[in-house]
Amino acid sequence: MAGRTLSLLKRSDHRNSGYRSSAFKRAAAVGAVALATVSLQPVAAHAAPVPIVGGAPAAQSEFPFMVSLSMGCGGALYKKDVVLTAAHCVNGSGNTTGITATAGVADLDGPGAIKVRSTKVLQAPGYDGHGKDWALIKLSRSIDLPTLKIATNTRYNRGTFTIAGWGDTRENAGTGSTRLLKAKVPFVSDRRCKQRYGGRFVAGQEMCAGVPRGGVDTCQGDSGGPMFRKDDSGAWLQVGIVSWGYGCGRPLVPGVYTEVSTFASAISRAAATL
């Protein structure tokens, strides 16, 4: 494992994008898609998680709302033709056919994958690499799979959460996983998270989760994917978006996730414009 001096990295992996960047967070680079109305210059970001560390293979159809994005990020079906992901996974807002969303399979190399191109991206208004880490991707057609509803209040921002993704299985692996992996992580209080991250952590916009002993975490390639749990009715509910963190699976270093409930109204309004 790399030393503690490793910089923050976003938890996206744009190794297939052709970009080279010195991003801080758990991403190797930021903004891997070509948008018609935005600059294509990569920009620095802050920390993010990598593909699932310490995870187990998810069963086919266990999380049917999961989406793999071609720029090396994850996401979830917010609507049948809209994917919710992280703002640092895209390079602004505008029209683009440069993203392919893959859904319907736990094994990306297996049969039955549904592949749909994007038509538009909407990045969180005012996103500057610090907080507000959400974005929407409009698809060229609907995907006939279950969507993942999002939390609209903080009621479920506690307890134990599920994380899932196709990211790296260890820090700095750089390979990702073709199999969807899953893991459980407990909530970490804002106070404890600030002890680790200080002013980089944006309370009210971000939340933390992680196993104190380490060994379980999101990692590069997991950015944009959902952190979710069951609500009182037993339905899956998204409470977080994989955003950033120091390394992957380090002891006493939780992952940082966009607090979805904070932005639920903004996400709903934005989706209505796509």
PDB file of C-alpha atoms in Angstrom:
ATOM      1  CA  MET A   1       0.000   0.000   0.000  1.00  0.00           C
ATOM      2  CA  ALA A   2       1.212   3.484  -0.786  1.00  0.00           C
ATOM      3  CA  GLY A   3       2.474   5.708   2.023  1.00  0.00           C
ATOM      4  CA  ARG A   4       0.325   8.173   3.900  1.00  0.00           C
ATOM      5  CA  THR A   5       1.741  11.045   1.865  1.00  0.00           C
ATOM      6  CA  LEU A   6      -0.243   9.997  -1.217  1.00  0.00           C
ATOM      7  CA  SER A   7      -2.336  12.900  -2.457  1.00  0.00           C
ATOM      8  CA  LEU A   8      -6.114  12.849  -2.483  1.00  0.00           C
ATOM      9  CA  LEU A   9      -7.574  11.210  -5.559  1.00  0.00           C
ATOM     10  CA  LYS A  10     -11.102  11.170  -6.948  1.00  0.00           C
ATOM     11  CA  ARG A  11     -12.575   7.741  -7.186  1.00  0.00           C
ATOM     12  CA  SER A  12     -12.963   7.803 -10.918  1.00  0.00           C
ATOM     13  CA  ASP A  13     -10.633   6.168 -13.413  1.00  0.00           C
ATOM     14  CA  HIS A  14     -10.258   7.773 -16.810  1.00  0.00           C
ATOM     15  CA  ARG A  15      -7.502   5.496 -18.078  1.00  0.00           C
ATOM     16  CA  ASN A  16      -9.589   4.833 -21.191  1.00  0.00           C
ATOM     17  CA  SER A  17     -10.183   8.506 -21.905  1.00  0.00           C
ATOM     18  CA  GLY A  18      -6.786   9.531 -23.220  1.00  0.00           C
ATOM     19  CA  TYR A  19      -6.499  12.174 -20.497  1.00  0.00           C
ATOM     20  CA  ARG A  20      -3.462  12.674 -18.305  1.00  0.00           C
ATOM     21  CA  SER A  21      -3.920  14.634 -15.096  1.00  0.00           C
ATOM     22  CA  SER A  22      -2.477  15.282 -11.655  1.00  0.00           C
ATOM     23  CA  ALA A  23      -5.870  15.311  -9.949  1.00  0.00           C
ATOM     24  CA  PHE A  24      -5.887  15.228  -6.174  1.00  0.00           C
ATOM     25  CA  LYS A  25      -8.887  13.068  -5.391  1.00  0.00           C
ATOM     26  CA  ARG A  26      -9.486   9.406  -6.127  1.00  0.00           C
ATOM     27  CA  ALA A  27      -9.684  10.026  -9.842  1.00  0.00           C
ATOM     28  CA  ALA A  28      -6.819   9.709 -12.229  1.00  0.00           C
ATOM     29  CA  ALA A  29      -8.282  12.550 -14.270  1.00  0.00           C
ATOM     30  CA  VAL A  30     -11.393  14.681 -14.419  1.00  0.00           C
ATOM     31  CA  GLY A  31     -13.871  15.147 -17.231  1.00  0.00           C
ATOM     32  CA  ALA A  32     -13.266  12.271 -19.591  1.00  0.00           C
ATOM     33  CA  VAL A  33     -16.019  13.017 -22.066  1.00  0.00           C
ATOM     34  CA  ALA A  34     -16.148  15.469 -24.934  1.00  0.00           C
ATOM     35  CA  LEU A  35     -19.004  17.909 -24.507  1.00  0.00           C
ATOM     36  CA  ALA A  36     -20.106  20.137 -27.338  1.00  0.00           C
ATOM     37  CA  THR A  37     -20.373  23.224 -25.152  1.00  0.00           C
ATOM     38  CA  VAL A  38     -17.465  22.870 -22.751  1.00  0.00           C
ATOM     39  CA  SER A  39     -13.674  22.882 -22.731  1.00  0.00           C
ATOM     40  CA  LEU A  40     -11.906  19.551 -23.072  1.00  0.00           C
ATOM     41  CA  GLN A  41      -9.007  20.553 -20.829  1.00  0.00           C
ATOM     42  CA  PRO A  42      -8.631  18.252 -17.806  1.00  0.00           C
ATOM     43  CA  VAL A  43      -8.831  20.019 -14.483  1.00  0.00           C
ATOM     44  CA  ALA A  44      -7.592  19.246 -10.991  1.00  0.00           C
ATOM     45  CA  ALA A  45     -10.045  17.665  -8.562  1.00  0.00           C
ATOM     46  CA  HIS A  46     -10.114  16.542  -4.982  1.00  0.00           C
ATOM     47  CA  ALA A  47     -10.160  13.085  -3.364  1.00  0.00           C
ATOM     48  CA  ALA A  48     -12.269  10.078  -4.332  1.00  0.00           C
ATOM     49  CA  PRO A  49     -12.607   6.301  -3.808  1.00  0.00           C
ATOM     50  CA  VAL A  50     -11.399   3.429  -6.069  1.00  0.00           C
ATOM     51  CA  PRO A  51     -13.157   0.180  -7.244  1.00  0.00           C
ATOM     52  CA  ILE A  52     -14.534  -1.803  -4.375  1.00  0.00           C
ATOM     53  CA  VAL A  53     -11.801  -2.924  -1.968  1.00  0.00           C
ATOM     54  CA  GLY A  54     -12.671  -5.928   0.171  1.00  0.00           C
ATOM     55  CA  GLY A  55     -15.846  -6.626  -1.782  1.00  0.00           C
ATOM     56  CA  ALA A  56     -17.636  -9.774  -2.877  1.00  0.00           C
ATOM     57  CA  PRO A  57     -19.150 -10.477  -6.315  1.00  0.00           C
ATOM     58  CA  ALA A  58     -22.705  -9.248  -6.730  1.00  0.00           C
ATOM     59  CA  ALA A  59     -25.229 -11.628  -8.246  1.00  0.00           C
ATOM     60  CA  GLN A  60     -26.728 -10.944 -11.639  1.00  0.00           C
ATOM     61  CA  SER A  61     -29.748  -8.634 -11.182  1.00  0.00           C
ATOM     62  CA  GLU A  62     -28.961  -8.082  -7.495  1.00  0.00           C
ATOM     63  CA  PHE A  63     -28.573  -4.338  -8.123  1.00  0.00           C
ATOM     64  CA  PRO A  64     -30.291  -3.834 -11.495  1.00  0.00           C
ATOM     65  CA  PHE A  65     -30.037  -0.039 -11.277  1.00  0.00           C
ATOM     66  CA  MET A  66     -26.209  -0.088 -11.440  1.00  0.00           C
ATOM     67  CA  VAL A  67     -24.577   1.468 -14.519  1.00  0.00           C
ATOM     68  CA  SER A  68     -20.983   1.373 -15.750  1.00  0.00           C
ATOM     69  CA  LEU A  69     -19.887   4.482 -17.649  1.00  0.00           C
ATOM     70  CA  SER A  70     -17.309   4.409 -20.419  1.00  0.00           C
ATOM     71  CA  MET A  71     -15.126   7.169 -18.935  1.00  0.00           C
ATOM     72  CA  GLY A  72     -14.284   4.967 -15.964  1.00  0.00           C
ATOM     73  CA  CYS A  73     -17.047   5.893 -13.516  1.00  0.00           C
ATOM     74  CA  GLY A  74     -20.175   4.307 -12.149  1.00  0.00           C
ATOM     75  CA  GLY A  75     -23.708   5.556 -11.750  1.00  0.00           C
ATOM     76  CA  ALA A  76     -27.287   4.548 -11.025  1.00  0.00           C
ATOM     77  CA  LEU A  77     -30.474   4.813 -13.027  1.00  0.00           C
ATOM     78  CA  TYR A  78     -32.288   7.830 -11.591  1.00  0.00           C
ATOM     79  CA  LYS A  79     -34.852   7.577 -14.366  1.00  0.00           C
ATOM     80  CA  LYS A  80     -34.972   4.961 -17.088  1.00  0.00           C
ATOM     81  CA  ASP A  81     -33.201   7.388 -19.414  1.00  0.00           C
ATOM     82  CA  VAL A  82     -31.164   9.384 -16.873  1.00  0.00           C
ATOM     83  CA  VAL A  83     -28.082   8.273 -14.909  1.00  0.00           C
ATOM     84  CA  LEU A  84     -27.031   9.944 -11.653  1.00  0.00           C
ATOM     85  CA  THR A  85     -23.256  10.080 -11.235  1.00  0.00           C
ATOM     86  CA  ALA A  86     -20.516  12.358  -9.841  1.00  0.00           C
ATOM     87  CA  ALA A  87     -19.786  15.856 -11.144  1.00  0.00           C
ATOM     88  CA  HIS A  88     -16.054  15.148 -11.252  1.00  0.00           C
ATOM     89  CA  CYS A  89     -16.699  12.348 -13.759  1.00  0.00           C
ATOM     90  CA  VAL A  90     -17.746  14.849 -16.441  1.00  0.00           C
ATOM     91  CA  ASN A  91     -16.282  18.060 -17.797  1.00  0.00           C
ATOM     92  CA  GLY A  92     -19.220  20.447 -17.601  1.00  0.00           C
ATOM     93  CA  SER A  93     -22.732  20.590 -19.022  1.00  0.00           C
ATOM     94  CA  GLY A  94     -23.778  20.235 -22.638  1.00  0.00           C
ATOM     95  CA  ASN A  95     -24.688  17.931 -25.490  1.00  0.00           C
ATOM     96  CA  THR A  96     -22.534  14.852 -25.963  1.00  0.00           C
ATOM     97  CA  THR A  97     -22.710  11.401 -27.512  1.00  0.00           C
ATOM     98  CA  GLY A  98     -19.306  10.566 -26.045  1.00  0.00           C
ATOM     99  CA  ILE A  99     -20.467   8.439 -23.109  1.00  0.00           C
ATOM    100  CA  THR A 100     -21.657   4.848 -23.263  1.00  0.00           C
ATOM    101  CA  ALA A 101     -23.701   3.529 -20.350  1.00  0.00           C
ATOM    102  CA  THR A 102     -23.612  -0.231 -19.802  1.00  0.00           C
ATOM    103  CA  ALA A 103     -26.397  -1.767 -17.722  1.00  0.00           C
ATOM    104  CA  GLY A 104     -28.175  -5.043 -17.133  1.00  0.00           C
ATOM    105  CA  VAL A 105     -25.133  -7.147 -16.257  1.00  0.00           C
ATOM    106  CA  ALA A 106     -22.964  -7.805 -13.227  1.00  0.00           C
ATOM    107  CA  ASP A 107     -20.176  -9.128 -15.476  1.00  0.00           C
ATOM    108  CA  LEU A 108     -19.188  -6.532 -18.074  1.00  0.00           C
ATOM    109  CA  ASP A 109     -17.739  -9.313 -20.230  1.00  0.00           C
ATOM    110  CA  GLY A 110     -20.877 -11.435 -19.997  1.00  0.00           C
ATOM    111  CA  PRO A 111     -23.797 -11.673 -22.418  1.00  0.00           C
ATOM    112  CA  GLY A 112     -26.883  -9.489 -22.276  1.00  0.00           C
ATOM    113  CA  ALA A 113     -25.259  -6.126 -21.640  1.00  0.00           C
ATOM    114  CA  ILE A 114     -27.425  -3.125 -22.537  1.00  0.00           C
ATOM    115  CA  LYS A 115     -25.337  -0.335 -24.039  1.00  0.00           C
ATOM    116  CA  VAL A 116     -26.841   3.115 -24.595  1.00  0.00           C
ATOM    117  CA  ARG A 117     -25.132   6.322 -25.734  1.00  0.00           C
ATOM    118  CA  SER A 118     -25.546   9.641 -23.991  1.00  0.00           C
ATOM    119  CA  THR A 119     -27.152  12.732 -25.514  1.00  0.00           C
ATOM    120  CA  LYS A 120     -26.541  15.336 -22.820  1.00  0.00           C
ATOM    121  CA  VAL A 121     -24.730  15.927 -19.533  1.00  0.00           C
ATOM    122  CA  LEU A 122     -25.781  18.265 -16.736  1.00  0.00           C
ATOM    123  CA  GLN A 123     -23.135  18.924 -14.110  1.00  0.00           C
ATOM    124  CA  ALA A 124     -24.183  20.336 -10.722  1.00  0.00           C
ATOM    125  CA  PRO A 125     -24.500  24.126 -11.075  1.00  0.00           C
ATOM    126  CA  GLY A 126     -21.603  25.865  -9.357  1.00  0.00           C
ATOM    127  CA  TYR A 127     -19.472  22.734  -9.062  1.00  0.00           C
ATOM    128  CA  ASP A 128     -15.847  23.754  -8.523  1.00  0.00           C
ATOM    129  CA  GLY A 129     -14.260  20.516  -7.339  1.00  0.00           C
ATOM    130  CA  HIS A 130     -15.242  21.013  -3.699  1.00  0.00           C
ATOM    131  CA  GLY A 131     -18.650  19.639  -2.709  1.00  0.00           C
ATOM    132  CA  LYS A 132     -21.722  19.543  -4.999  1.00  0.00           C
ATOM    133  CA  ASP A 133     -20.322  16.392  -6.578  1.00  0.00           C
ATOM    134  CA  TRP A 134     -23.296  15.205  -8.645  1.00  0.00           C
ATOM    135  CA  ALA A 135     -24.205  15.137 -12.324  1.00  0.00           C
ATOM    136  CA  LEU A 136     -26.894  13.718 -14.608  1.00  0.00           C
ATOM    137  CA  ILE A 137     -26.397  11.951 -17.930  1.00  0.00           C
ATOM    138  CA  LYS A 138     -29.305  11.839 -20.374  1.00  0.00           C
ATOM    139  CA  LEU A 139     -29.451   8.647 -22.447  1.00  0.00           C
ATOM    140  CA  SER A 140     -30.542   8.326 -26.062  1.00  0.00           C
ATOM    141  CA  ARG A 141     -33.222   5.802 -25.067  1.00  0.00           C
ATOM    142  CA  SER A 142     -34.798   4.334 -21.974  1.00  0.00           C
ATOM    143  CA  ILE A 143     -33.378   1.256 -20.277  1.00  0.00           C
ATOM    144  CA  ASP A 144     -36.110  -1.078 -19.084  1.00  0.00           C
ATOM    145  CA  LEU A 145     -34.624  -1.765 -15.667  1.00  0.00           C
ATOM    146  CA  PRO A 146     -35.549  -0.671 -12.133  1.00  0.00           C
ATOM    147  CA  THR A 147     -34.453   2.800 -11.096  1.00  0.00           C
ATOM    148  CA  LEU A 148     -32.938   3.730  -7.725  1.00  0.00           C
ATOM    149  CA  LYS A 149     -34.873   6.322  -5.746  1.00  0.00           C
ATOM    150  CA  ILE A 150     -32.897   8.921  -3.838  1.00  0.00           C
ATOM    151  CA  ALA A 151     -33.157  10.118  -0.257  1.00  0.00           C
ATOM    152  CA  THR A 152     -35.003  13.410   0.154  1.00  0.00           C
ATOM    153  CA  ASN A 153     -34.135  13.905   3.831  1.00  0.00           C
ATOM    154  CA  THR A 154     -31.457  12.807   6.287  1.00  0.00           C
ATOM    155  CA  ARG A 155     -33.524  10.082   7.945  1.00  0.00           C
ATOM    156  CA  TYR A 156     -31.582   7.267   6.311  1.00  0.00           C
ATOM    157  CA  ASN A 157     -28.133   8.886   6.482  1.00  0.00           C
ATOM    158  CA  ARG A 158     -27.182   6.533   9.317  1.00  0.00           C
ATOM    159  CA  GLY A 159     -26.538   2.870   9.859  1.00  0.00           C
ATOM    160  CA  THR A 160     -24.827   0.523   7.424  1.00  0.00           C
ATOM    161  CA  PHE A 161     -24.709   1.174   3.701  1.00  0.00           C
ATOM    162  CA  THR A 162     -24.064  -0.921   0.605  1.00  0.00           C
ATOM    163  CA  ILE A 163     -21.469   0.165  -1.947  1.00  0.00           C
ATOM    164  CA  ALA A 164     -21.007  -1.442  -5.359  1.00  0.00           C
ATOM    165  CA  GLY A 165     -18.864  -0.865  -8.416  1.00  0.00           C
ATOM    166  CA  TRP A 166     -16.470  -2.108 -11.048  1.00  0.00           C
ATOM    167  CA  GLY A 167     -13.478  -0.176  -9.705  1.00  0.00           C
ATOM    168  CA  ASP A 168     -10.048  -1.223  -8.482  1.00  0.00           C
ATOM    169  CA  THR A 169      -9.878  -3.884  -5.803  1.00  0.00           C
ATOM    170  CA  ARG A 170      -6.790  -2.356  -4.181  1.00  0.00           C
ATOM    171  CA  GLU A 171      -5.155   1.048  -4.038  1.00  0.00           C
ATOM    172  CA  ASN A 172      -3.227   2.035  -7.189  1.00  0.00           C
ATOM    173  CA  ALA A 173      -4.129  -1.214  -8.968  1.00  0.00           C
ATOM    174  CA  GLY A 174      -5.190   0.645 -12.108  1.00  0.00           C
ATOM    175  CA  THR A 175      -7.021  -2.352 -13.538  1.00  0.00           C
ATOM    176  CA  GLY A 176     -10.607  -2.234 -12.309  1.00  0.00           C
ATOM    177  CA  SER A 177     -12.901  -5.235 -12.194  1.00  0.00           C
ATOM    178  CA  THR A 178     -15.089  -6.686 -14.919  1.00  0.00           C
ATOM    179  CA  ARG A 179     -17.314  -8.139 -12.177  1.00  0.00           C
ATOM    180  CA  LEU A 180     -19.589  -5.942 -10.101  1.00  0.00           C
ATOM    181  CA  LEU A 181     -18.382  -6.069  -6.506  1.00  0.00           C
ATOM    182  CA  LYS A 182     -20.323  -5.143  -3.378  1.00  0.00           C
ATOM    183  CA  ALA A 183     -19.498  -4.399   0.242  1.00  0.00           C
ATOM    184  CA  LYS A 184     -20.979  -2.969   3.445  1.00  0.00           C
ATOM    185  CA  VAL A 185     -19.677   0.175   5.157  1.00  0.00           C
ATOM    186  CA  PRO A 186     -20.947   1.858   8.335  1.00  0.00           C
ATOM    187  CA  PHE A 187     -21.746   5.545   8.735  1.00  0.00           C
ATOM    188  CA  VAL A 188     -18.959   7.760  10.075  1.00  0.00           C
ATOM    189  CA  SER A 189     -19.924  10.976  11.852  1.00  0.00           C
ATOM    190  CA  ASP A 190     -19.060  14.392  10.452  1.00  0.00           C
ATOM    191  CA  ARG A 191     -16.935  15.027  13.531  1.00  0.00           C
ATOM    192  CA  ARG A 192     -14.794  11.949  12.940  1.00  0.00           C
ATOM    193  CA  CYS A 193     -14.600  12.665   9.235  1.00  0.00           C
ATOM    194  CA  LYS A 194     -13.378  16.209   9.866  1.00  0.00           C
ATOM    195  CA  GLN A 195     -10.705  14.847  12.185  1.00  0.00           C
ATOM    196  CA  ARG A 196      -9.308  12.967   9.210  1.00  0.00           C
ATOM    197  CA  TYR A 197      -9.937  15.434   6.372  1.00  0.00           C
ATOM    198  CA  GLY A 198     -10.154  18.830   8.065  1.00  0.00           C
ATOM    199  CA  GLY A 199     -11.433  21.660   5.897  1.00  0.00           C
ATOM    200  CA  ARG A 200     -11.483  19.527   2.758  1.00  0.00           C
ATOM    201  CA  PHE A 201     -14.613  17.834   4.046  1.00  0.00           C
ATOM    202  CA  VAL A 202     -17.796  19.841   3.308  1.00  0.00           C
ATOM    203  CA  ALA A 203     -20.306  19.048   6.040  1.00  0.00           C
ATOM    204  CA  GLY A 204     -23.885  19.202   4.817  1.00  0.00           C
ATOM    205  CA  GLN A 205     -22.839  18.402   1.253  1.00  0.00           C
ATOM    206  CA  GLU A 206     -20.748  15.322   1.985  1.00  0.00           C
ATOM    207  CA  MET A 207     -20.962  12.349   4.329  1.00  0.00           C
ATOM    208  CA  CYS A 208     -18.487   9.640   5.287  1.00  0.00           C
ATOM    209  CA  ALA A 209     -18.622   5.874   5.631  1.00  0.00           C
ATOM    210  CA  GLY A 210     -15.979   3.265   6.246  1.00  0.00           C
ATOM    211  CA  VAL A 211     -14.773   0.320   8.317  1.00  0.00           C
ATOM    212  CA  PRO A 212     -12.419   1.543  11.086  1.00  0.00           C
ATOM    213  CA  ARG A 213      -9.965  -1.326  10.593  1.00  0.00           C
ATOM    214  CA  GLY A 214      -9.782  -0.572   6.865  1.00  0.00           C
ATOM    215  CA  GLY A 215      -9.779  -3.120   4.088  1.00  0.00           C
ATOM    216  CA  VAL A 216     -13.239  -2.222   2.763  1.00  0.00           C
ATOM    217  CA  ASP A 217     -13.818   0.846   0.621  1.00  0.00           C
ATOM    218  CA  THR A 218     -14.604   2.246  -2.787  1.00  0.00           C
ATOM    219  CA  CYS A 219     -11.627   2.975  -5.025  1.00  0.00           C
ATOM    220  CA  GLN A 220     -10.577   4.320  -8.455  1.00  0.00           C
ATOM    221  CA  GLY A 221     -13.268   3.492 -10.979  1.00  0.00           C
ATOM    222  CA  ASP A 222     -16.089   3.531  -8.423  1.00  0.00           C
ATOM    223  CA  SER A 223     -16.667   7.304  -8.628  1.00  0.00           C
ATOM    224  CA  GLY A 224     -20.243   8.284  -9.341  1.00  0.00           C
ATOM    225  CA  GLY A 225     -21.661   4.993  -8.151  1.00  0.00           C
ATOM    226  CA  PRO A 226     -24.340   4.895  -5.461  1.00  0.00           C
ATOM    227  CA  MET A 227     -24.076   4.283  -1.744  1.00  0.00           C
ATOM    228  CA  PHE A 228     -27.457   2.889  -0.721  1.00  0.00           C
ATOM    229  CA  ARG A 229     -29.468   1.093   1.945  1.00  0.00           C
ATOM    230  CA  LYS A 230     -32.971  -0.258   2.529  1.00  0.00           C
ATOM    231  CA  ASP A 231     -35.742   2.113   3.604  1.00  0.00           C
ATOM    232  CA  ASP A 232     -38.556   1.137   5.986  1.00  0.00           C
ATOM    233  CA  SER A 233     -40.459  -0.553   3.157  1.00  0.00           C
ATOM    234  CA  GLY A 234     -37.472  -2.696   2.230  1.00  0.00           C
ATOM    235  CA  ALA A 235     -36.738  -0.808  -0.996  1.00  0.00           C
ATOM    236  CA  TRP A 236     -33.244   0.329  -1.953  1.00  0.00           C
ATOM    237  CA  LEU A 237     -32.628   4.037  -1.385  1.00  0.00           C
ATOM    238  CA  GLN A 238     -29.592   6.013  -2.543  1.00  0.00           C
ATOM    239  CA  VAL A 239     -28.075   8.161   0.202  1.00  0.00           C
ATOM    240  CA  GLY A 240     -24.646   8.891  -1.279  1.00  0.00           C
ATOM    241  CA  ILE A 241     -22.571   9.186  -4.449  1.00  0.00           C
ATOM    242  CA  VAL A 242     -18.991   7.888  -4.462  1.00  0.00           C
ATOM    243  CA  SER A 243     -16.813  10.987  -4.468  1.00  0.00           C
ATOM    244  CA  TRP A 244     -13.327  10.894  -2.905  1.00  0.00           C
ATOM    245  CA  GLY A 245     -10.987   9.909  -0.088  1.00  0.00           C
ATOM    246  CA  TYR A 246      -7.364   9.306   0.949  1.00  0.00           C
ATOM    247  CA  GLY A 247      -6.283   6.133  -0.823  1.00  0.00           C
ATOM    248  CA  CYS A 248      -8.483   3.039  -0.659  1.00  0.00           C
ATOM    249  CA  GLY A 249      -9.356   0.949   2.367  1.00  0.00           C
ATOM    250  CA  ARG A 250      -6.823   2.498   4.739  1.00  0.00           C
ATOM    251  CA  PRO A 251      -7.428   2.046   8.478  1.00  0.00           C
ATOM    252  CA  LEU A 252      -9.308   4.942  10.097  1.00  0.00           C
ATOM    253  CA  VAL A 253      -9.679   6.675   6.692  1.00  0.00           C
ATOM    254  CA  PRO A 254     -13.348   6.648   5.594  1.00  0.00           C
ATOM    255  CA  GLY A 255     -14.585   7.248   2.074  1.00  0.00           C
ATOM    256  CA  VAL A 256     -16.326  10.535   1.295  1.00  0.00           C
ATOM    257  CA  TYR A 257     -19.686  10.530  -0.477  1.00  0.00           C
ATOM    258  CA  THR A 258     -21.947  13.254  -1.821  1.00  0.00           C
ATOM    259  CA  GLU A 259     -24.882  13.619   0.589  1.00  0.00           C
ATOM    260  CA  VAL A 260     -27.740  12.993  -1.832  1.00  0.00           C
ATOM    261  CA  SER A 261     -30.550  14.304   0.368  1.00  0.00           C
ATOM    262  CA  THR A 262     -28.963  17.773   0.339  1.00  0.00           C
ATOM    263  CA  PHE A 263     -29.294  17.939  -3.435  1.00  0.00           C
ATOM    264  CA  ALA A 264     -32.481  15.908  -3.958  1.00  0.00           C
ATOM    265  CA  SER A 265     -34.589  18.896  -5.011  1.00  0.00           C
ATOM    266  CA  ALA A 266     -31.857  20.266  -7.307  1.00  0.00           C
ATOM    267  CA  ILE A 267     -31.406  16.825  -8.899  1.00  0.00           C
ATOM    268  CA  SER A 268     -35.153  16.501  -9.481  1.00  0.00           C
ATOM    269  CA  ARG A 269     -35.377  19.951 -11.059  1.00  0.00           C
ATOM    270  CA  ALA A 270     -32.330  19.300 -13.234  1.00  0.00           C
ATOM    271  CA  ALA A 271     -33.663  15.934 -14.438  1.00  0.00           C
ATOM    272  CA  ALA A 272     -36.902  17.610 -15.511  1.00  0.00           C
ATOM    273  CA  THR A 273     -34.934  19.824 -17.913  1.00  0.00           C
ATOM    274  CA  LEU A 274     -33.182  16.973 -19.725  1.00  0.00           C
TER     275      LEU A 274
END
